[in-house]
């Protein structure tokens, strides 16, 4: 039985008879192959990437595992359509907070149609893509006070400026309610999620290292997905508590092109900017904790 | 004070049709005319800010020209000029290259007209594809024993392979004007590769750019310079003294807490090109 994924934060959503991805109960994610060659293009990327010996093993963990294509009953009732079959990256989480960040100071690339170029550059200039080198596409976080998920509205997210993006990144690792505009995010989980030897920052730095020399692919318009488990944080009692298992995944490869001997400087610049934002949050929390530990209790 | 036109200017404005161009004196100073429509003012503002900015680490200052204020100069109708260190004063036979850094030369705060003009140029050059473009260069040909400078038209039409070839030519001894000959990259290790060579300096800059949020160096260039005299003399003691300098700050803006991801992306790409040449000096560019 296929159903609509619970934790999708950006991209097409299969709802109200619209075409979108589906998941099964075995941890597989079915993404419909979009028309106008984008879907085929994404399949081609996955096929190339899966068998590319030049991709180091430690980098593969940042990409969804590919299981070929399959004819599946489409979510909009239009019959059996080819779908990409991937590992559902959130399957191993029970209560995941998820954020989708589109990386790069431009989402267009050489040789696209004039129409597509105009559409992309307009959006890039209206959002933080041009100014910051990345934009938050969507996120949902678990509100520990309300014990429910809070999902950011697309309109809100696309209207972010630099401070909005910064605030969203803080909210992502906070336990207090993002809906409450009076409270500042407490960044309660910053060290478990962003920090630590296996946290988001460490993973981003590993990716950055690869991007400084890899000339295999240009990841135009790709997103970084950040995921972490809330369940373990909720149950947290001392040092035996399970980890938040924060994970970085690259997703959305409909516009990936061959690197042709040049590094993906567009993605890399944006990634470095994103890394700086995360670093700044970690440092500001460290500083705050040094001066006044009681602030954490005052978060609500 | 005797002022004359600089010998080795490779990019930017030159004295033409009665409009002032840059000048140099015999005391190691470079006089740059203030460009119109606030660009000159913006450049002065940057130099003033940078010179006194205590957040700029000492080891980074070497990559910037020393600023000596502004001065009205005789023979330029009393127009003010920016007085800078002449970067080539200590070189007798310098090879010079100007590389404009960044995947885009425009920035959000610019006028729509300017943005469109920049976009057009960026997409037509290696700026969009490689994250940098070669604006100009002059290189000493060790076979002809003279300087060679390409036509500006040639540079504008460069694609990625052309840029790669040009970066090899920059450190080659063989006949450069001959398009057919394969560059020998004879000086790659002493210019690009030595312990204080171009690559080492670029990596130091990259390190700073990964964290600095002080300035956004829109449309700035990296100038690469090295001495041919020592190579000609076959002198082991006197090295080629390769140097990296950032130049052209008419469009620099405040960083506002964000790193200069545009410059950094381009810089990383440029570093990769230099590395490739060091790793395979005998390979010619794929056509």
JSON list of C-alpha atoms in Angstrom, two decimals, chain B residues 40-221:
[
{"chain": "B", "resi": 40, "resn": "UNK", "atom": "CA", "xyz": [35.84, 56.24, -7.57]},
{"chain": "B", "resi": 41, "resn": "UNK", "atom": "CA", "xyz": [34.33, 57.47, -4.31]},
{"chain": "B", "resi": 42, "resn": "UNK", "atom": "CA", "xyz": [33.35, 53.94, -3.42]},
{"chain": "B", "resi": 43, "resn": "UNK", "atom": "CA", "xyz": [36.88, 52.72, -4.04]},
{"chain": "B", "resi": 44, "resn": "UNK", "atom": "CA", "xyz": [38.31, 55.45, -1.84]},
{"chain": "B", "resi": 45, "resn": "UNK", "atom": "CA", "xyz": [35.77, 54.58, 0.85]},
{"chain": "B", "resi": 46, "resn": "UNK", "atom": "CA", "xyz": [36.88, 50.99, 0.71]},
{"chain": "B", "resi": 47, "resn": "UNK", "atom": "CA", "xyz": [40.59, 51.79, 0.96]},
{"chain": "B", "resi": 48, "resn": "UNK", "atom": "CA", "xyz": [39.95, 54.13, 3.86]},
{"chain": "B", "resi": 49, "resn": "UNK", "atom": "CA", "xyz": [37.88, 51.55, 5.70]},
{"chain": "B", "resi": 50, "resn": "UNK", "atom": "CA", "xyz": [40.26, 48.69, 4.96]},
{"chain": "B", "resi": 51, "resn": "UNK", "atom": "CA", "xyz": [43.42, 50.58, 5.98]},
{"chain": "B", "resi": 52, "resn": "UNK", "atom": "CA", "xyz": [42.08, 51.22, 9.46]},
{"chain": "B", "resi": 53, "resn": "UNK", "atom": "CA", "xyz": [40.00, 48.05, 9.97]},
{"chain": "B", "resi": 54, "resn": "UNK", "atom": "CA", "xyz": [41.44, 46.23, 12.97]},
{"chain": "B", "resi": 55, "resn": "UNK", "atom": "CA", "xyz": [39.46, 43.09, 12.13]},
{"chain": "B", "resi": 56, "resn": "UNK", "atom": "CA", "xyz": [41.61, 42.46, 9.04]},
{"chain": "B", "resi": 57, "resn": "UNK", "atom": "CA", "xyz": [44.37, 40.03, 10.09]},
{"chain": "B", "resi": 58, "resn": "UNK", "atom": "CA", "xyz": [47.93, 41.23, 9.49]},
{"chain": "B", "resi": 59, "resn": "UNK", "atom": "CA", "xyz": [48.91, 38.34, 7.23]},
{"chain": "B", "resi": 60, "resn": "UNK", "atom": "CA", "xyz": [46.04, 39.22, 4.87]},
{"chain": "B", "resi": 61, "resn": "UNK", "atom": "CA", "xyz": [47.08, 42.84, 4.34]},
{"chain": "B", "resi": 62, "resn": "UNK", "atom": "CA", "xyz": [49.94, 41.76, 2.06]},
{"chain": "B", "resi": 63, "resn": "UNK", "atom": "CA", "xyz": [47.34, 40.80, -0.54]},
{"chain": "B", "resi": 64, "resn": "UNK", "atom": "CA", "xyz": [46.09, 44.35, -0.84]},
{"chain": "B", "resi": 65, "resn": "UNK", "atom": "CA", "xyz": [47.83, 47.41, -2.35]},
{"chain": "B", "resi": 66, "resn": "UNK", "atom": "CA", "xyz": [49.01, 49.90, 0.24]},
{"chain": "B", "resi": 67, "resn": "UNK", "atom": "CA", "xyz": [46.86, 53.04, 0.19]},
{"chain": "B", "resi": 68, "resn": "UNK", "atom": "CA", "xyz": [48.35, 56.54, 0.34]},
{"chain": "B", "resi": 69, "resn": "UNK", "atom": "CA", "xyz": [45.22, 58.67, 0.23]},
{"chain": "B", "resi": 70, "resn": "UNK", "atom": "CA", "xyz": [44.03, 60.85, -2.64]},
{"chain": "B", "resi": 71, "resn": "UNK", "atom": "CA", "xyz": [45.87, 63.65, -4.41]},
{"chain": "B", "resi": 72, "resn": "UNK", "atom": "CA", "xyz": [45.23, 66.17, -7.14]},
{"chain": "B", "resi": 73, "resn": "UNK", "atom": "CA", "xyz": [47.82, 65.65, -9.81]},
{"chain": "B", "resi": 74, "resn": "UNK", "atom": "CA", "xyz": [49.28, 68.08, -12.32]},
{"chain": "B", "resi": 75, "resn": "UNK", "atom": "CA", "xyz": [48.29, 67.49, -15.90]},
{"chain": "B", "resi": 76, "resn": "UNK", "atom": "CA", "xyz": [45.04, 65.76, -15.06]},
{"chain": "B", "resi": 77, "resn": "UNK", "atom": "CA", "xyz": [43.03, 69.00, -14.78]},
{"chain": "B", "resi": 78, "resn": "UNK", "atom": "CA", "xyz": [43.34, 68.96, -11.02]},
{"chain": "B", "resi": 79, "resn": "UNK", "atom": "CA", "xyz": [41.20, 65.83, -10.85]},
{"chain": "B", "resi": 80, "resn": "UNK", "atom": "CA", "xyz": [41.75, 63.78, -7.73]},
{"chain": "B", "resi": 81, "resn": "UNK", "atom": "CA", "xyz": [43.56, 60.50, -8.02]},
{"chain": "B", "resi": 82, "resn": "UNK", "atom": "CA", "xyz": [43.84, 57.54, -5.68]},
{"chain": "B", "resi": 83, "resn": "UNK", "atom": "CA", "xyz": [47.45, 57.05, -4.62]},
{"chain": "B", "resi": 84, "resn": "UNK", "atom": "CA", "xyz": [48.45, 53.44, -4.20]},
{"chain": "B", "resi": 85, "resn": "UNK", "atom": "CA", "xyz": [51.53, 51.34, -3.98]},
{"chain": "B", "resi": 86, "resn": "UNK", "atom": "CA", "xyz": [52.85, 50.51, -7.46]},
{"chain": "B", "resi": 87, "resn": "UNK", "atom": "CA", "xyz": [52.62, 46.73, -7.33]},
{"chain": "B", "resi": 88, "resn": "UNK", "atom": "CA", "xyz": [55.21, 46.30, -10.09]},
{"chain": "B", "resi": 89, "resn": "UNK", "atom": "CA", "xyz": [57.81, 48.76, -8.78]},
{"chain": "B", "resi": 90, "resn": "UNK", "atom": "CA", "xyz": [60.11, 46.01, -7.50]},
{"chain": "B", "resi": 91, "resn": "UNK", "atom": "CA", "xyz": [59.94, 43.95, -10.66]},
{"chain": "B", "resi": 92, "resn": "UNK", "atom": "CA", "xyz": [62.15, 44.58, -13.70]},
{"chain": "B", "resi": 93, "resn": "UNK", "atom": "CA", "xyz": [60.54, 42.17, -16.19]},
{"chain": "B", "resi": 94, "resn": "UNK", "atom": "CA", "xyz": [57.18, 41.18, -14.73]},
{"chain": "B", "resi": 95, "resn": "UNK", "atom": "CA", "xyz": [54.66, 38.82, -16.25]},
{"chain": "B", "resi": 96, "resn": "UNK", "atom": "CA", "xyz": [51.23, 39.98, -15.09]},
{"chain": "B", "resi": 97, "resn": "UNK", "atom": "CA", "xyz": [47.72, 38.51, -15.25]},
{"chain": "B", "resi": 98, "resn": "UNK", "atom": "CA", "xyz": [44.40, 40.00, -14.14]},
{"chain": "B", "resi": 99, "resn": "UNK", "atom": "CA", "xyz": [41.65, 37.50, -13.23]},
{"chain": "B", "resi": 100, "resn": "UNK", "atom": "CA", "xyz": [38.19, 38.77, -12.34]},
{"chain": "B", "resi": 101, "resn": "UNK", "atom": "CA", "xyz": [36.89, 36.59, -9.53]},
{"chain": "B", "resi": 102, "resn": "UNK", "atom": "CA", "xyz": [33.32, 35.41, -8.89]},
{"chain": "B", "resi": 103, "resn": "UNK", "atom": "CA", "xyz": [30.45, 33.54, -10.56]},
{"chain": "B", "resi": 104, "resn": "UNK", "atom": "CA", "xyz": [28.79, 36.90, -11.09]},
{"chain": "B", "resi": 105, "resn": "UNK", "atom": "CA", "xyz": [30.11, 40.45, -11.39]},
{"chain": "B", "resi": 106, "resn": "UNK", "atom": "CA", "xyz": [26.75, 42.08, -10.54]},
{"chain": "B", "resi": 107, "resn": "UNK", "atom": "CA", "xyz": [25.23, 42.41, -7.10]},
{"chain": "B", "resi": 108, "resn": "UNK", "atom": "CA", "xyz": [21.67, 43.02, -5.83]},
{"chain": "B", "resi": 109, "resn": "UNK", "atom": "CA", "xyz": [22.25, 46.66, -4.85]},
{"chain": "B", "resi": 110, "resn": "UNK", "atom": "CA", "xyz": [23.32, 47.72, -8.36]},
{"chain": "B", "resi": 111, "resn": "UNK", "atom": "CA", "xyz": [21.05, 49.43, -10.89]},
{"chain": "B", "resi": 112, "resn": "UNK", "atom": "CA", "xyz": [18.96, 47.24, -13.18]},
{"chain": "B", "resi": 113, "resn": "UNK", "atom": "CA", "xyz": [20.88, 48.54, -16.19]},
{"chain": "B", "resi": 114, "resn": "UNK", "atom": "CA", "xyz": [24.20, 47.64, -14.64]},
{"chain": "B", "resi": 115, "resn": "UNK", "atom": "CA", "xyz": [22.93, 44.20, -13.63]},
{"chain": "B", "resi": 116, "resn": "UNK", "atom": "CA", "xyz": [21.80, 43.43, -17.17]},
{"chain": "B", "resi": 117, "resn": "UNK", "atom": "CA", "xyz": [25.10, 44.64, -18.60]},
{"chain": "B", "resi": 118, "resn": "UNK", "atom": "CA", "xyz": [27.06, 42.45, -16.19]},
{"chain": "B", "resi": 119, "resn": "UNK", "atom": "CA", "xyz": [24.83, 39.40, -16.70]},
{"chain": "B", "resi": 120, "resn": "UNK", "atom": "CA", "xyz": [25.35, 39.57, -20.42]},
{"chain": "B", "resi": 121, "resn": "UNK", "atom": "CA", "xyz": [29.11, 39.68, -20.04]},
{"chain": "B", "resi": 122, "resn": "UNK", "atom": "CA", "xyz": [29.13, 37.01, -17.34]},
{"chain": "B", "resi": 123, "resn": "UNK", "atom": "CA", "xyz": [27.15, 34.51, -19.41]},
{"chain": "B", "resi": 124, "resn": "UNK", "atom": "CA", "xyz": [29.30, 35.18, -22.47]},
{"chain": "B", "resi": 125, "resn": "UNK", "atom": "CA", "xyz": [32.54, 34.45, -20.61]},
{"chain": "B", "resi": 126, "resn": "UNK", "atom": "CA", "xyz": [33.92, 31.86, -18.20]},
{"chain": "B", "resi": 127, "resn": "UNK", "atom": "CA", "xyz": [32.50, 33.82, -15.27]},
{"chain": "B", "resi": 128, "resn": "UNK", "atom": "CA", "xyz": [29.33, 31.74, -15.17]},
{"chain": "B", "resi": 129, "resn": "UNK", "atom": "CA", "xyz": [30.93, 28.45, -16.19]},
{"chain": "B", "resi": 130, "resn": "UNK", "atom": "CA", "xyz": [34.19, 28.58, -14.24]},
{"chain": "B", "resi": 131, "resn": "UNK", "atom": "CA", "xyz": [33.62, 31.23, -11.54]},
{"chain": "B", "resi": 132, "resn": "UNK", "atom": "CA", "xyz": [36.31, 33.59, -12.88]},
{"chain": "B", "resi": 133, "resn": "UNK", "atom": "CA", "xyz": [37.44, 35.17, -16.15]},
{"chain": "B", "resi": 134, "resn": "UNK", "atom": "CA", "xyz": [40.83, 36.32, -17.40]},
{"chain": "B", "resi": 135, "resn": "UNK", "atom": "CA", "xyz": [40.61, 40.05, -17.98]},
{"chain": "B", "resi": 136, "resn": "UNK", "atom": "CA", "xyz": [44.09, 40.58, -19.34]},
{"chain": "B", "resi": 137, "resn": "UNK", "atom": "CA", "xyz": [47.69, 39.51, -19.20]},
{"chain": "B", "resi": 138, "resn": "UNK", "atom": "CA", "xyz": [51.15, 40.31, -20.40]},
{"chain": "B", "resi": 139, "resn": "UNK", "atom": "CA", "xyz": [53.76, 37.63, -20.37]},
{"chain": "B", "resi": 140, "resn": "UNK", "atom": "CA", "xyz": [57.47, 37.57, -21.15]},
{"chain": "B", "resi": 141, "resn": "UNK", "atom": "CA", "xyz": [58.35, 35.28, -24.02]},
{"chain": "B", "resi": 142, "resn": "UNK", "atom": "CA", "xyz": [61.71, 33.68, -23.24]},
{"chain": "B", "resi": 143, "resn": "UNK", "atom": "CA", "xyz": [62.30, 32.62, -26.83]},
{"chain": "B", "resi": 144, "resn": "UNK", "atom": "CA", "xyz": [61.46, 35.96, -28.44]},
{"chain": "B", "resi": 145, "resn": "UNK", "atom": "CA", "xyz": [62.88, 37.88, -25.44]},
{"chain": "B", "resi": 146, "resn": "UNK", "atom": "CA", "xyz": [59.99, 40.31, -25.52]},
{"chain": "B", "resi": 147, "resn": "UNK", "atom": "CA", "xyz": [56.63, 40.86, -23.88]},
{"chain": "B", "resi": 148, "resn": "UNK", "atom": "CA", "xyz": [53.49, 39.46, -25.41]},
{"chain": "B", "resi": 149, "resn": "UNK", "atom": "CA", "xyz": [50.01, 40.75, -24.76]},
{"chain": "B", "resi": 150, "resn": "UNK", "atom": "CA", "xyz": [46.91, 39.22, -26.37]},
{"chain": "B", "resi": 151, "resn": "UNK", "atom": "CA", "xyz": [44.17, 41.27, -27.98]},
{"chain": "B", "resi": 152, "resn": "UNK", "atom": "CA", "xyz": [41.24, 42.01, -25.70]},
{"chain": "B", "resi": 153, "resn": "UNK", "atom": "CA", "xyz": [38.90, 40.37, -28.20]},
{"chain": "B", "resi": 154, "resn": "UNK", "atom": "CA", "xyz": [40.76, 37.10, -27.82]},
{"chain": "B", "resi": 155, "resn": "UNK", "atom": "CA", "xyz": [40.29, 37.11, -24.08]},
{"chain": "B", "resi": 156, "resn": "UNK", "atom": "CA", "xyz": [36.58, 37.80, -24.21]},
{"chain": "B", "resi": 157, "resn": "UNK", "atom": "CA", "xyz": [36.00, 34.78, -26.40]},
{"chain": "B", "resi": 158, "resn": "UNK", "atom": "CA", "xyz": [37.83, 32.38, -24.09]},
{"chain": "B", "resi": 159, "resn": "UNK", "atom": "CA", "xyz": [35.96, 29.28, -22.99]},
{"chain": "B", "resi": 160, "resn": "UNK", "atom": "CA", "xyz": [36.97, 26.96, -20.14]},
{"chain": "B", "resi": 161, "resn": "UNK", "atom": "CA", "xyz": [39.61, 25.13, -22.20]},
{"chain": "B", "resi": 162, "resn": "UNK", "atom": "CA", "xyz": [40.96, 28.44, -23.43]},
{"chain": "B", "resi": 163, "resn": "UNK", "atom": "CA", "xyz": [41.25, 29.72, -19.88]},
{"chain": "B", "resi": 164, "resn": "UNK", "atom": "CA", "xyz": [43.11, 26.58, -18.89]},
{"chain": "B", "resi": 165, "resn": "UNK", "atom": "CA", "xyz": [45.49, 26.97, -21.83]},
{"chain": "B", "resi": 166, "resn": "UNK", "atom": "CA", "xyz": [46.06, 30.62, -20.99]},
{"chain": "B", "resi": 167, "resn": "UNK", "atom": "CA", "xyz": [46.94, 29.78, -17.40]},
{"chain": "B", "resi": 168, "resn": "UNK", "atom": "CA", "xyz": [49.52, 27.33, -18.73]},
{"chain": "B", "resi": 169, "resn": "UNK", "atom": "CA", "xyz": [50.89, 29.89, -21.18]},
{"chain": "B", "resi": 170, "resn": "UNK", "atom": "CA", "xyz": [51.34, 32.32, -18.30]},
{"chain": "B", "resi": 171, "resn": "UNK", "atom": "CA", "xyz": [54.04, 30.07, -16.86]},
{"chain": "B", "resi": 172, "resn": "UNK", "atom": "CA", "xyz": [55.57, 28.84, -20.10]},
{"chain": "B", "resi": 173, "resn": "UNK", "atom": "CA", "xyz": [58.86, 29.73, -21.78]},
{"chain": "B", "resi": 174, "resn": "UNK", "atom": "CA", "xyz": [57.98, 28.84, -25.34]},
{"chain": "B", "resi": 175, "resn": "UNK", "atom": "CA", "xyz": [56.56, 30.91, -28.13]},
{"chain": "B", "resi": 176, "resn": "UNK", "atom": "CA", "xyz": [53.30, 32.31, -26.84]},
{"chain": "B", "resi": 177, "resn": "UNK", "atom": "CA", "xyz": [51.97, 34.16, -29.85]},
{"chain": "B", "resi": 178, "resn": "UNK", "atom": "CA", "xyz": [52.00, 30.91, -31.82]},
{"chain": "B", "resi": 179, "resn": "UNK", "atom": "CA", "xyz": [48.52, 29.51, -31.26]},
{"chain": "B", "resi": 180, "resn": "UNK", "atom": "CA", "xyz": [49.55, 26.09, -32.50]},
{"chain": "B", "resi": 181, "resn": "UNK", "atom": "CA", "xyz": [52.40, 25.47, -30.07]},
{"chain": "B", "resi": 182, "resn": "UNK", "atom": "CA", "xyz": [51.82, 23.55, -26.89]},
{"chain": "B", "resi": 183, "resn": "UNK", "atom": "CA", "xyz": [52.78, 25.56, -23.77]},
{"chain": "B", "resi": 184, "resn": "UNK", "atom": "CA", "xyz": [55.64, 23.94, -21.86]},
{"chain": "B", "resi": 185, "resn": "UNK", "atom": "CA", "xyz": [54.54, 25.18, -18.38]},
{"chain": "B", "resi": 186, "resn": "UNK", "atom": "CA", "xyz": [58.27, 25.46, -17.62]},
{"chain": "B", "resi": 187, "resn": "UNK", "atom": "CA", "xyz": [57.82, 27.79, -14.65]},
{"chain": "B", "resi": 188, "resn": "UNK", "atom": "CA", "xyz": [54.69, 26.19, -13.18]},
{"chain": "B", "resi": 189, "resn": "UNK", "atom": "CA", "xyz": [56.48, 24.84, -10.11]},
{"chain": "B", "resi": 190, "resn": "UNK", "atom": "CA", "xyz": [58.42, 28.02, -9.33]},
{"chain": "B", "resi": 191, "resn": "UNK", "atom": "CA", "xyz": [55.54, 30.42, -9.95]},
{"chain": "B", "resi": 192, "resn": "UNK", "atom": "CA", "xyz": [52.42, 28.43, -9.05]},
{"chain": "B", "resi": 193, "resn": "UNK", "atom": "CA", "xyz": [53.95, 25.73, -6.90]},
{"chain": "B", "resi": 194, "resn": "UNK", "atom": "CA", "xyz": [56.76, 26.88, -4.63]},
{"chain": "B", "resi": 195, "resn": "UNK", "atom": "CA", "xyz": [56.29, 27.11, -0.87]},
{"chain": "B", "resi": 196, "resn": "UNK", "atom": "CA", "xyz": [55.51, 30.82, -1.23]},
{"chain": "B", "resi": 197, "resn": "UNK", "atom": "CA", "xyz": [54.07, 30.50, -4.70]},
{"chain": "B", "resi": 198, "resn": "UNK", "atom": "CA", "xyz": [50.71, 31.51, -6.14]},
{"chain": "B", "resi": 199, "resn": "UNK", "atom": "CA", "xyz": [48.84, 28.42, -4.91]},
{"chain": "B", "resi": 200, "resn": "UNK", "atom": "CA", "xyz": [50.01, 28.83, -1.31]},
{"chain": "B", "resi": 201, "resn": "UNK", "atom": "CA", "xyz": [48.94, 32.47, -1.34]},
{"chain": "B", "resi": 202, "resn": "UNK", "atom": "CA", "xyz": [45.54, 31.66, -2.87]},
{"chain": "B", "resi": 203, "resn": "UNK", "atom": "CA", "xyz": [44.95, 29.04, -0.18]},
{"chain": "B", "resi": 204, "resn": "UNK", "atom": "CA", "xyz": [45.72, 31.58, 2.52]},
{"chain": "B", "resi": 205, "resn": "UNK", "atom": "CA", "xyz": [43.20, 33.96, 0.96]},
{"chain": "B", "resi": 206, "resn": "UNK", "atom": "CA", "xyz": [40.61, 31.17, 0.67]},
{"chain": "B", "resi": 207, "resn": "UNK", "atom": "CA", "xyz": [40.99, 30.50, 4.36]},
{"chain": "B", "resi": 208, "resn": "UNK", "atom": "CA", "xyz": [40.23, 34.12, 5.16]},
{"chain": "B", "resi": 209, "resn": "UNK", "atom": "CA", "xyz": [37.26, 34.22, 2.78]},
{"chain": "B", "resi": 210, "resn": "UNK", "atom": "CA", "xyz": [35.66, 31.22, 4.47]},
{"chain": "B", "resi": 211, "resn": "UNK", "atom": "CA", "xyz": [35.11, 33.34, 7.55]},
{"chain": "B", "resi": 212, "resn": "UNK", "atom": "CA", "xyz": [35.39, 37.04, 6.79]},
{"chain": "B", "resi": 213, "resn": "UNK", "atom": "CA", "xyz": [32.08, 38.89, 6.64]},
{"chain": "B", "resi": 214, "resn": "UNK", "atom": "CA", "xyz": [33.60, 42.38, 6.44]},
{"chain": "B", "resi": 215, "resn": "UNK", "atom": "CA", "xyz": [33.47, 43.01, 2.68]},
{"chain": "B", "resi": 216, "resn": "UNK", "atom": "CA", "xyz": [31.92, 41.66, -0.47]},
{"chain": "B", "resi": 217, "resn": "UNK", "atom": "CA", "xyz": [34.49, 42.09, -3.23]},
{"chain": "B", "resi": 218, "resn": "UNK", "atom": "CA", "xyz": [32.12, 42.41, -6.17]},
{"chain": "B", "resi": 219, "resn": "UNK", "atom": "CA", "xyz": [33.87, 42.54, -9.53]},
{"chain": "B", "resi": 220, "resn": "UNK", "atom": "CA", "xyz": [37.33, 42.51, -7.97]},
{"chain": "B", "resi": 221, "resn": "UNK", "atom": "CA", "xyz": [40.34, 41.00, -9.64]}
]
